[in-house]
Coordinates of C-alpha atoms and ligand atoms in Angstrom, one line a residue:
M1 CA -18.7 -17.3 5.6
L2 CA -15.6 -15.7 7.1
N3 CA -14.4 -16.9 10.5
E4 CA -14.7 -14.7 13.5
K5 CA -11.2 -13.4 13.5
Y6 CA -11.4 -12.4 9.8
R7 CA -14.8 -10.8 10.4
G8 CA -13.2 -8.7 13.1
F9 CA -10.6 -7.5 10.6
L10 CA -13.4 -6.1 8.3
R11 CA -13.9 -3.4 10.9
W12 CA -10.4 -2.1 10.4
V13 CA -10.0 1.0 8.2
V14 CA -6.3 1.5 7.6
Y15 CA -4.5 4.8 6.7
Q16 CA -1.1 4.4 5.2
I17 CA 1.6 6.9 6.2
Y18 CA 4.9 7.5 4.5
P19 CA 6.5 9.0 7.6
R20 CA 9.2 10.9 5.8
S21 CA 6.5 13.0 4.0
F22 CA 3.6 13.2 6.4
M23 CA 4.4 15.8 9.1
D24 CA 7.6 17.3 10.4
S25 CA 7.6 18.3 14.0
N26 CA 11.2 19.5 14.5
G27 CA 11.9 21.6 11.4
D28 CA 14.6 19.3 9.9
G29 CA 12.5 19.0 6.7
I30 CA 11.7 15.3 7.3
G31 CA 8.5 14.0 8.6
D32 CA 8.7 12.2 12.0
L33 CA 6.8 10.2 14.7
Q34 CA 5.9 13.3 16.7
G35 CA 4.5 14.8 13.6
I36 CA 2.2 11.8 13.2
I37 CA 1.1 12.2 16.8
Q38 CA 0.1 15.8 16.0
K39 CA -2.2 14.6 13.3
L40 CA -3.9 11.7 15.1
D41 CA -7.1 13.7 15.7
Y42 CA -7.3 14.6 12.0
L43 CA -7.1 10.9 11.2
K44 CA -9.4 9.8 13.9
A45 CA -12.0 12.4 12.7
L46 CA -11.6 11.0 9.2
G47 CA -12.9 7.7 10.5
V48 CA -9.8 5.5 10.2
N49 CA -8.9 3.2 13.1
A50 CA -5.5 1.8 12.1
L51 CA -2.3 3.2 10.7
W52 CA 0.2 1.4 8.6
L53 CA 3.6 3.1 8.8
C54 CA 6.1 2.6 6.1
P55 CA 9.4 1.5 7.7
C56 CA 10.6 3.5 10.7
C57 CA 13.7 1.5 11.7
Q58 CA 17.3 2.6 11.4
S59 CA 18.3 2.9 7.8
P60 CA 20.8 4.7 5.6
N61 CA 17.7 5.5 3.4
D62 CA 19.0 4.4 0.0
D63 CA 15.5 3.1 -0.5
N64 CA 13.8 5.3 2.2
G65 CA 13.7 2.9 5.0
Y66 CA 13.3 -0.3 3.0
D67 CA 17.0 -0.8 3.6
I68 CA 17.1 -1.5 7.3
S69 CA 20.3 -1.4 9.3
D70 CA 18.7 -2.1 12.7
Y71 CA 15.2 -3.7 13.1
L72 CA 15.1 -2.9 16.8
D73 CA 15.8 0.8 16.7
I74 CA 14.0 3.9 15.3
M75 CA 15.5 5.9 12.4
D76 CA 17.2 9.0 13.8
E77 CA 15.4 11.3 11.5
F78 CA 12.0 10.0 12.7
G79 CA 12.7 10.3 16.4
T80 CA 13.5 7.8 19.2
M81 CA 12.0 4.6 20.6
A82 CA 10.4 6.8 23.3
D83 CA 8.6 8.6 20.4
M84 CA 7.4 5.2 19.1
D85 CA 6.2 4.2 22.5
A86 CA 4.3 7.5 22.7
L87 CA 2.8 7.0 19.3
I88 CA 1.6 3.5 20.2
A89 CA 0.1 4.8 23.5
A90 CA -1.6 7.7 21.7
L91 CA -3.1 5.4 19.1
H92 CA -4.3 2.9 21.7
E93 CA -5.8 5.7 23.8
R94 CA -7.9 6.5 20.7
S95 CA -8.8 2.8 20.1
M96 CA -6.6 2.9 17.0
K97 CA -4.2 0.2 15.9
L98 CA -0.7 0.2 14.5
I99 CA 0.6 -1.9 11.6
M100 CA 4.4 -2.0 11.2
D101 CA 6.1 -2.5 7.9
L102 CA 8.2 -5.7 8.2
V103 CA 11.0 -6.1 5.7
P104 CA 12.2 -9.7 5.9
N105 CA 13.7 -10.3 2.5
H106 CA 16.7 -8.0 2.7
T107 CA 18.7 -5.8 5.1
S108 CA 20.8 -2.8 4.4
T109 CA 24.4 -3.7 3.7
A110 CA 25.1 -1.4 6.7
H111 CA 23.3 -3.9 9.0
R112 CA 25.6 -5.5 11.5
W113 CA 24.6 -9.0 10.1
F114 CA 25.9 -8.1 6.7
Q115 CA 29.0 -6.4 8.0
E116 CA 29.8 -9.5 10.0
S117 CA 28.9 -11.8 7.1
R118 CA 31.2 -10.2 4.7
K119 CA 34.2 -10.7 7.0
G120 CA 34.6 -14.3 6.1
R121 CA 33.1 -17.8 5.7
D122 CA 33.5 -18.9 9.3
N123 CA 31.7 -16.4 11.5
P124 CA 28.2 -16.8 13.0
Y125 CA 26.7 -14.5 10.3
S126 CA 28.5 -15.9 7.3
D127 CA 25.4 -17.7 5.9
F128 CA 23.0 -14.9 6.6
Y129 CA 23.1 -13.9 3.0
Y130 CA 23.5 -15.6 -0.4
W131 CA 27.2 -15.7 -1.3
F132 CA 28.6 -17.3 -4.4
D133 CA 32.1 -17.5 -6.0
E134 CA 30.6 -17.0 -9.5
I135 CA 27.4 -15.3 -10.5
P136 CA 25.0 -18.2 -10.5
N137 CA 22.2 -16.8 -12.7
D138 CA 20.9 -13.9 -14.6
W139 CA 18.6 -12.4 -11.9
Q140 CA 18.0 -8.7 -12.3
S141 CA 17.6 -6.1 -9.6
A142 CA 14.2 -4.5 -9.5
F143 CA 16.0 -1.2 -9.8
R144 CA 17.8 -2.3 -13.0
G145 CA 21.1 -4.1 -13.5
S146 CA 22.4 -7.4 -12.2
A147 CA 21.1 -8.6 -8.9
W148 CA 24.6 -9.8 -8.0
E149 CA 27.4 -7.7 -6.6
Y150 CA 31.0 -8.5 -5.9
D151 CA 32.2 -7.8 -2.3
A152 CA 35.9 -7.4 -2.2
L153 CA 36.3 -8.1 1.5
R154 CA 34.5 -11.5 1.3
G155 CA 35.8 -12.2 -2.2
Q156 CA 32.4 -13.4 -3.3
Y157 CA 29.1 -12.2 -4.9
Y158 CA 26.0 -11.5 -2.9
L159 CA 22.4 -11.3 -4.0
H160 CA 20.5 -7.9 -3.9
S161 CA 17.0 -8.1 -5.5
F162 CA 16.7 -4.3 -5.1
A163 CA 19.5 -1.7 -4.6
V164 CA 23.2 -2.8 -4.3
S165 CA 22.9 -1.8 -0.6
Q166 CA 19.9 -4.1 0.0
A167 CA 21.3 -7.6 0.5
D168 CA 18.9 -10.5 0.4
L169 CA 18.7 -12.6 3.5
N170 CA 19.2 -16.3 3.2
W171 CA 16.1 -17.9 4.8
E172 CA 17.5 -21.4 4.2
N173 CA 19.6 -20.6 7.2
P174 CA 17.6 -21.4 10.4
A175 CA 19.4 -18.6 12.2
V176 CA 17.8 -16.1 9.8
V177 CA 14.3 -17.5 10.5
Q178 CA 15.1 -17.2 14.2
A179 CA 16.4 -13.7 13.9
M180 CA 13.3 -12.5 12.0
Q181 CA 11.0 -14.2 14.6
D182 CA 12.9 -12.2 17.2
V183 CA 12.2 -9.0 15.3
V184 CA 8.5 -9.9 15.1
D185 CA 8.4 -10.7 18.8
F186 CA 10.2 -7.4 19.7
W187 CA 7.5 -5.4 18.0
I188 CA 4.6 -7.5 19.4
Q189 CA 6.1 -6.8 22.9
K190 CA 6.0 -3.1 21.9
G191 CA 2.3 -3.4 21.3
V192 CA 1.9 -3.4 17.5
D193 CA -1.3 -4.9 16.2
G194 CA -0.2 -6.1 12.8
F195 CA 2.4 -6.2 10.1
R196 CA 2.5 -5.3 6.4
I197 CA 5.1 -7.6 5.0
D198 CA 7.4 -6.4 2.3
V199 CA 7.8 -8.6 -0.8
I200 CA 6.9 -11.7 1.2
D201 CA 6.9 -13.9 -1.9
M202 CA 10.7 -13.4 -2.3
I203 CA 11.9 -14.9 1.0
S204 CA 12.0 -18.4 -0.5
K205 CA 14.1 -18.6 -3.6
D206 CA 14.0 -21.3 -6.2
F207 CA 17.4 -21.6 -7.7
E208 CA 16.6 -24.8 -9.5
K209 CA 13.7 -23.2 -11.4
N210 CA 15.7 -20.0 -11.7
Q211 CA 13.0 -18.1 -9.9
N212 CA 13.7 -15.3 -7.4
G213 CA 10.6 -16.0 -5.2
F214 CA 7.7 -18.3 -4.7
G215 CA 10.2 -21.0 -3.7
P216 CA 9.4 -24.4 -2.2
R217 CA 9.7 -23.2 1.4
L218 CA 7.7 -20.0 1.2
H219 CA 4.7 -21.2 3.2
E220 CA 6.9 -22.9 5.8
F221 CA 8.7 -19.6 6.4
I222 CA 5.5 -17.5 6.6
H223 CA 4.1 -20.0 9.0
A224 CA 7.3 -19.8 11.1
L225 CA 6.7 -16.1 11.5
F226 CA 2.9 -15.8 12.0
G227 CA 1.7 -19.3 12.9
R228 CA 3.2 -19.1 16.4
E229 CA 0.9 -18.6 19.4
Q230 CA 2.0 -15.1 20.1
A231 CA 1.4 -13.9 16.5
R232 CA -1.9 -15.5 15.8
L233 CA -4.1 -12.6 16.6
L234 CA -2.1 -10.1 14.5
F235 CA -3.5 -8.6 11.3
T236 CA -1.0 -9.5 8.6
V237 CA -1.1 -8.2 5.0
G238 CA 1.6 -9.4 2.6
E239 CA 2.9 -7.6 -0.4
S240 CA 3.1 -10.2 -3.0
G241 CA 3.1 -11.0 -6.7
V242 CA 0.2 -13.5 -6.2
Q243 CA -2.1 -13.3 -9.2
D244 CA -4.8 -15.9 -8.7
I245 CA -7.2 -16.9 -6.1
D246 CA -5.9 -20.4 -5.4
E247 CA -2.5 -19.0 -4.8
M248 CA -4.1 -16.4 -2.5
A249 CA -5.9 -19.1 -0.6
R250 CA -2.6 -20.9 0.0
H251 CA -1.4 -17.8 1.8
C252 CA -4.6 -16.6 3.5
A253 CA -7.0 -19.5 4.2
A254 CA -7.7 -19.1 7.9
E255 CA -6.7 -22.6 8.9
R256 CA -3.2 -22.2 7.4
Q257 CA -2.2 -19.5 10.0
E258 CA 0.0 -17.6 7.6
L259 CA -1.4 -14.2 6.5
S260 CA -4.7 -12.5 6.9
T261 CA -4.8 -11.0 3.4
L262 CA -2.6 -9.9 0.6
F263 CA -2.0 -6.8 -1.6
V264 CA -2.7 -8.1 -5.0
F265 CA -1.5 -5.8 -7.7
D266 CA -3.2 -6.6 -11.0
H267 CA -5.3 -3.4 -10.9
M268 CA -2.2 -1.3 -10.6
E269 CA -1.8 -1.8 -14.4
C270 CA -5.0 0.2 -15.0
G271 CA -4.2 3.2 -17.1
R272 CA -0.7 2.2 -18.0
A273 CA 1.2 -0.1 -20.4
D274 CA 4.0 -0.4 -17.9
K275 CA 5.0 1.6 -14.9
F276 CA 6.3 4.5 -16.9
T277 CA 4.1 4.3 -20.0
P278 CA 0.5 5.7 -20.0
R279 CA -2.3 3.8 -21.6
Q280 CA -5.7 5.3 -22.4
D281 CA -8.1 3.8 -19.9
T282 CA -11.2 4.5 -17.7
L283 CA -12.7 3.3 -14.5
R284 CA -14.1 0.3 -16.3
S285 CA -10.9 -1.7 -16.1
L286 CA -10.7 -1.1 -12.4
R287 CA -14.3 -2.1 -11.9
D288 CA -13.8 -5.4 -13.7
L289 CA -10.8 -6.4 -11.6
L290 CA -12.6 -5.4 -8.4
V291 CA -15.6 -7.5 -9.3
R292 CA -13.4 -10.5 -10.1
W293 CA -11.6 -10.3 -6.7
Q294 CA -14.8 -9.7 -4.8
Q295 CA -16.5 -12.8 -6.3
E296 CA -13.4 -15.0 -6.0
T297 CA -12.5 -14.0 -2.4
E298 CA -16.1 -14.5 -1.3
K299 CA -16.2 -18.0 -2.7
H300 CA -13.0 -18.9 -0.8
D301 CA -13.9 -17.3 2.5
L302 CA -11.2 -14.7 2.1
F303 CA -11.2 -11.0 2.0
P304 CA -9.2 -8.6 -0.1
A305 CA -7.2 -5.5 0.9
L306 CA -9.1 -2.6 -0.8
F307 CA -6.6 -0.2 -2.1
S308 CA -5.9 2.0 -5.2
D309 CA -2.8 3.8 -4.1
N310 CA 0.3 3.4 -2.1
H311 CA 3.9 4.8 -1.7
D312 CA 5.1 3.0 -4.8
Q313 CA 2.4 4.2 -7.2
A314 CA 1.3 7.4 -8.9
P315 CA -2.3 8.2 -7.8
M316 CA -5.0 6.1 -9.5
I317 CA -7.3 9.1 -10.3
S318 CA -4.6 10.6 -12.4
R319 CA -4.4 7.5 -14.6
I320 CA -8.0 6.5 -15.1
A321 CA -10.2 9.4 -14.1
D322 CA -10.2 13.2 -14.4
D323 CA -7.6 14.8 -12.1
Q324 CA -8.3 18.3 -13.4
A325 CA -11.8 19.8 -13.8
L326 CA -13.6 16.8 -12.2
R327 CA -11.0 16.0 -9.6
Y328 CA -13.4 16.1 -6.6
E329 CA -16.0 14.0 -8.5
S330 CA -13.3 11.5 -9.6
A331 CA -11.7 11.1 -6.1
T332 CA -15.1 10.6 -4.4
D333 CA -16.5 8.3 -7.1
L334 CA -13.4 6.1 -6.9
A335 CA -13.7 6.0 -3.1
A336 CA -17.4 4.8 -3.3
M337 CA -16.4 2.1 -5.9
L338 CA -13.7 0.7 -3.7
Y339 CA -14.3 1.3 0.0
L340 CA -17.9 -0.1 0.3
L341 CA -16.8 -3.4 -1.1
K342 CA -16.0 -6.3 1.2
G343 CA -12.5 -6.2 2.6
V344 CA -10.2 -4.0 4.6
P345 CA -9.9 -0.4 3.2
F346 CA -6.4 1.0 2.9
I347 CA -6.3 4.8 2.3
Y348 CA -3.0 6.2 1.3
Q349 CA -2.1 9.6 2.7
G350 CA -3.5 12.5 0.6
Q351 CA -6.1 10.3 -1.1
E352 CA -8.6 11.8 1.4
I353 CA -8.0 15.3 -0.1
G354 CA -8.0 14.1 -3.7
R355 CA -4.3 14.4 -4.3
T356 CA -3.1 13.8 -7.9
A357 CA 0.1 13.1 -9.7
A358 CA 2.7 15.9 -9.6
H359 CA 4.7 17.5 -12.4
Y360 CA 8.3 18.8 -12.7
D361 CA 10.5 20.2 -15.4
S362 CA 13.8 18.7 -14.1
I363 CA 14.9 15.3 -13.0
D364 CA 16.7 17.1 -10.1
C365 CA 13.2 17.4 -8.4
F366 CA 13.2 13.6 -8.0
D367 CA 14.8 11.6 -5.2
D368 CA 13.5 8.0 -5.6
I369 CA 16.2 5.5 -6.5
E370 CA 13.9 3.6 -8.9
S371 CA 13.0 6.8 -10.8
I372 CA 16.5 8.1 -11.1
R373 CA 17.8 4.8 -12.4
A374 CA 14.9 4.4 -14.8
Y375 CA 15.5 7.9 -16.1
R376 CA 19.2 7.2 -16.8
G377 CA 18.1 4.0 -18.7
F378 CA 15.5 5.9 -20.7
C379 CA 18.0 8.6 -21.7
E380 CA 20.1 6.0 -23.5
T381 CA 17.3 5.5 -26.1
M382 CA 15.2 8.7 -26.1
P383 CA 15.4 12.5 -25.7
P384 CA 15.6 13.7 -22.1
E385 CA 12.2 15.4 -22.4
E386 CA 10.5 12.1 -23.3
A387 CA 12.4 10.4 -20.5
L388 CA 11.2 13.1 -18.0
A389 CA 7.6 12.7 -19.2
K390 CA 7.8 9.0 -18.3
I391 CA 9.2 9.8 -14.9
N392 CA 6.5 12.4 -14.2
F393 CA 3.9 9.8 -15.1
G394 CA 5.2 6.8 -13.2
S395 CA 7.6 8.0 -10.5
R396 CA 7.1 6.7 -7.0
D397 CA 7.8 10.3 -5.9
N398 CA 4.3 11.1 -7.1
A399 CA 3.1 9.5 -3.9
R400 CA 6.0 10.7 -1.7
R401 CA 5.8 14.5 -1.9
P402 CA 5.2 16.2 1.4
M403 CA 1.6 16.1 2.6
A404 CA 0.1 19.5 1.9
W405 CA -1.7 20.6 5.1
D406 CA -2.4 24.2 4.2
T407 CA -1.4 27.2 2.0
G408 CA 1.3 28.4 4.5
K409 CA 5.0 28.1 4.2
N410 CA 6.0 24.6 2.8
S411 CA 2.3 23.7 2.9
G412 CA 2.4 23.4 6.6
F413 CA 4.6 20.3 6.3
T414 CA 7.8 21.7 7.8
T415 CA 9.3 25.0 9.1
G416 CA 12.6 23.9 7.6
T417 CA 13.6 22.9 4.0
P418 CA 11.6 19.9 2.8
W419 CA 13.7 16.8 2.0
I420 CA 12.1 16.7 -1.5
P421 CA 10.4 19.5 -3.5
L422 CA 6.7 20.0 -2.5
H423 CA 3.9 18.7 -4.6
S424 CA 3.5 20.8 -7.7
R425 CA -0.2 21.3 -7.0
D426 CA 0.0 22.0 -3.3
R427 CA -1.5 25.5 -3.5
E428 CA -4.6 24.0 -5.0
I429 CA -4.7 20.6 -3.3
N430 CA -4.2 20.8 0.5
A431 CA -6.1 19.7 3.6
A432 CA -7.1 23.2 4.8
R433 CA -8.5 24.2 1.4
D434 CA -10.3 20.9 0.9
L435 CA -11.9 21.1 4.4
S436 CA -13.2 24.6 3.8
A437 CA -14.5 23.9 0.3
K438 CA -18.2 23.5 -0.4
R439 CA -17.3 20.1 -1.9
S440 CA -14.7 18.4 0.2
V441 CA -13.1 15.0 -0.5
Y442 CA -12.2 14.6 3.1
R443 CA -15.8 15.2 4.3
F444 CA -17.0 12.7 1.7
Y445 CA -14.5 10.1 3.0
Q446 CA -15.7 10.9 6.5
A447 CA -19.4 10.3 5.6
L448 CA -18.5 7.1 3.6
L449 CA -16.5 5.6 6.5
R450 CA -19.3 6.5 8.9
L451 CA -21.8 4.7 6.7
R452 CA -19.6 1.7 6.3
T453 CA -19.1 1.3 10.0
A454 CA -22.8 1.8 10.8
H455 CA -24.2 -1.0 8.7
D456 CA -23.2 -4.7 8.8
A457 CA -24.1 -4.9 5.1
F458 CA -20.8 -3.1 4.3
L459 CA -18.8 -5.5 6.4
D460 CA -19.6 -9.1 5.8
G461 CA -22.6 -8.5 3.6
A462 CA -22.9 -10.4 0.3
F463 CA -21.7 -8.7 -2.8
R464 CA -23.6 -8.7 -6.0
V465 CA -22.8 -6.8 -9.2
L466 CA -25.8 -5.4 -11.1
S467 CA -24.0 -3.6 -14.0
S468 CA -22.6 -5.6 -16.9
A469 CA -19.1 -5.4 -18.4
D470 CA -20.4 -3.2 -21.2
D471 CA -22.0 -0.6 -18.9
P472 CA -20.2 2.8 -18.6
F473 CA -20.9 2.7 -14.8
F474 CA -20.6 0.3 -11.8
I475 CA -23.6 -0.7 -9.7
Y476 CA -23.3 -3.2 -6.9
T477 CA -25.2 -4.2 -3.8
R478 CA -24.2 -5.3 -0.4
S479 CA -26.8 -7.3 1.6
W480 CA -26.9 -8.5 5.2
K481 CA -30.0 -10.3 6.6
D482 CA -33.0 -8.4 5.2
E483 CA -31.1 -5.2 4.4
T484 CA -29.6 -4.3 1.0
W485 CA -27.7 -1.3 0.0
V486 CA -27.0 -0.2 -3.6
I487 CA -23.9 1.7 -4.7
V488 CA -24.1 3.5 -8.0
C489 CA -20.9 4.9 -9.5
N490 CA -21.0 6.6 -12.9
F491 CA -18.0 6.8 -15.1
E492 CA -16.8 9.6 -17.4
S493 CA -20.0 10.4 -19.4
R494 CA -23.5 11.5 -18.4
Q495 CA -25.9 8.5 -18.1
K496 CA -29.5 7.6 -17.3
I497 CA -29.5 4.9 -14.7
R498 CA -32.6 2.8 -13.9
L499 CA -32.5 0.5 -10.8
P500 CA -34.5 -2.7 -10.7
F501 CA -35.9 -1.8 -7.2
G502 CA -37.1 1.2 -5.2
C503 CA -34.6 2.9 -2.9
E504 CA -34.7 5.3 0.0
A505 CA -33.1 8.8 -0.6
P506 CA -29.4 8.4 -0.9
A507 CA -27.5 8.2 2.4
L508 CA -24.3 9.3 0.6
S509 CA -23.8 11.1 -2.7
N510 CA -20.9 13.2 -4.0
L511 CA -23.2 15.7 -5.8
C512 CA -26.1 15.9 -3.4
R513 CA -28.6 13.7 -5.4
H514 CA -32.1 13.3 -4.1
A515 CA -32.8 9.9 -5.8
A516 CA -30.7 6.9 -6.6
D517 CA -32.4 6.5 -9.9
G518 CA -32.2 8.9 -12.8
E519 CA -29.6 10.9 -14.7
Y520 CA -26.0 10.9 -13.4
L521 CA -23.4 13.4 -14.2
P522 CA -19.8 12.3 -15.0
Y523 CA -18.3 10.6 -12.0
E524 CA -21.4 11.1 -9.9
C525 CA -22.1 8.4 -7.3
A526 CA -24.8 7.6 -4.8
V527 CA -25.4 5.0 -2.0
A528 CA -28.9 4.2 -0.9
R529 CA -30.8 1.6 1.0
V530 CA -33.1 -0.6 -1.0
K531 CA -36.7 -0.3 0.0
K532 CA -38.0 -3.4 1.6
Q533 CA -40.8 -5.1 -0.4
Ligands
NOJ601 C1 8.4 -2.9 -1.9 C2 8.2 -1.6 -1.2 O1 6.9 -1.2 -1.2 C3 9.1 -0.6 -2.0 O2 8.9 0.7 -1.7 C4 10.6 -1.1 -1.8 O3 11.4 -0.3 -2.6 C5 10.7 -2.6 -2.2 N1 9.7 -3.4 -1.7 C6 12.0 -3.1 -1.6 O4 11.9 -3.2 -0.2

């Protein structure tokens, strides 16, 4: 049984915003905080009650805000601190919450701490980063190449697990822990309600085991941030490479006062052999992983973060469902599979209108540092067309194209020139068109979230899976007290589905079914209350 604090979190429905690409209010081609304020009613009407904003702090944007140069100031392109205060107030007025993105593993090399640190070995910031006379190991940067870079001013090498301009902070130095506590406290004072924590597993290194993360002091450091009195009520979700439930429990068991939950990524491999290589796959592989995490988190009194997409991934429907002729069915079926499970739903911008992967004929249409570096690497061993196909498949820019609001100029995203080319399917997939369609993904999400909120069964209700691993569909129930709901999600082929109990008429269905039993079309889904005996 979840404790009271965690049960409260199950009422959160989070919408993730990539501010750069959400809505531009001032015509500079870049999304901003005032743009988000303009769209709050659209989000409130969808049924979400919390926003997670990707980083909004000052940054040279080599990794679009994940390279922070000042944690206590707003990125110029996004607005001012007054805009942030206005956003927080506008959210709270609507009973909505704000989750900030905290990036504790690294700063931009433009950050004052790094600029001071590189000046020499005897200033207050000299040990804020990892400095070595010789390269100590073979660690690689996530964006390819060595994770060590020589700095001529300091005359030493520093660690950068990501871009050369993202230097890893040395958490072994108590002053770094203190500095990051100050950052957390600053944003608590501002009124934020939670944090998403970037690559949390990396803040403790294990040089002895030659492991860049999951080091011996990881839990001590997390506790130092969030175990403190002022941070205990926050909702905290860590981005982490955790892969098993015991490890998750070590981060999230309520009594540890570390994190509320984690983003676990094993289902991100559905439909791909690696990030840039497709693999034939269906919704089955996703179902099996969802079932496993439901069962395991339930046993351990934990809850998962329910997500299929984010700013680092190409949309899930393009990998394991039909993003062409049955795009509406696929987008809604996936939502029913995922968001009626136990946990906290995270909806990535554009998911609610069934956005898919994009396609371009030139690498010049891409901006993402990871994609550009991967492309260069691929071109060393394959023809450019093949390399481009890989980028089109896996690029993070798939998720970072401007949100398409309507069919007007620049899809209603900006009156200026967008910072990155628009989504290649924006004429077909945009909010205005979806909302006026007979079958609307947005309206399905709306109905689903309404249902989820209205019945306790969808919150802390017990999860039971009725379909087996061989079935080409997913059937599960959620039960609370004497009420049980069944969720039936068919996969890619037509199926006759028999349920072992009688049901009321579906309260939710993507193709207007009248009965939960019977023949299902591809990607058809229905949610119905089980008749009491
Ligand atoms: C994970 C973030 O989600 C990603 O966008 C970023 O590039 C890396 N961490 C580095 O901060």
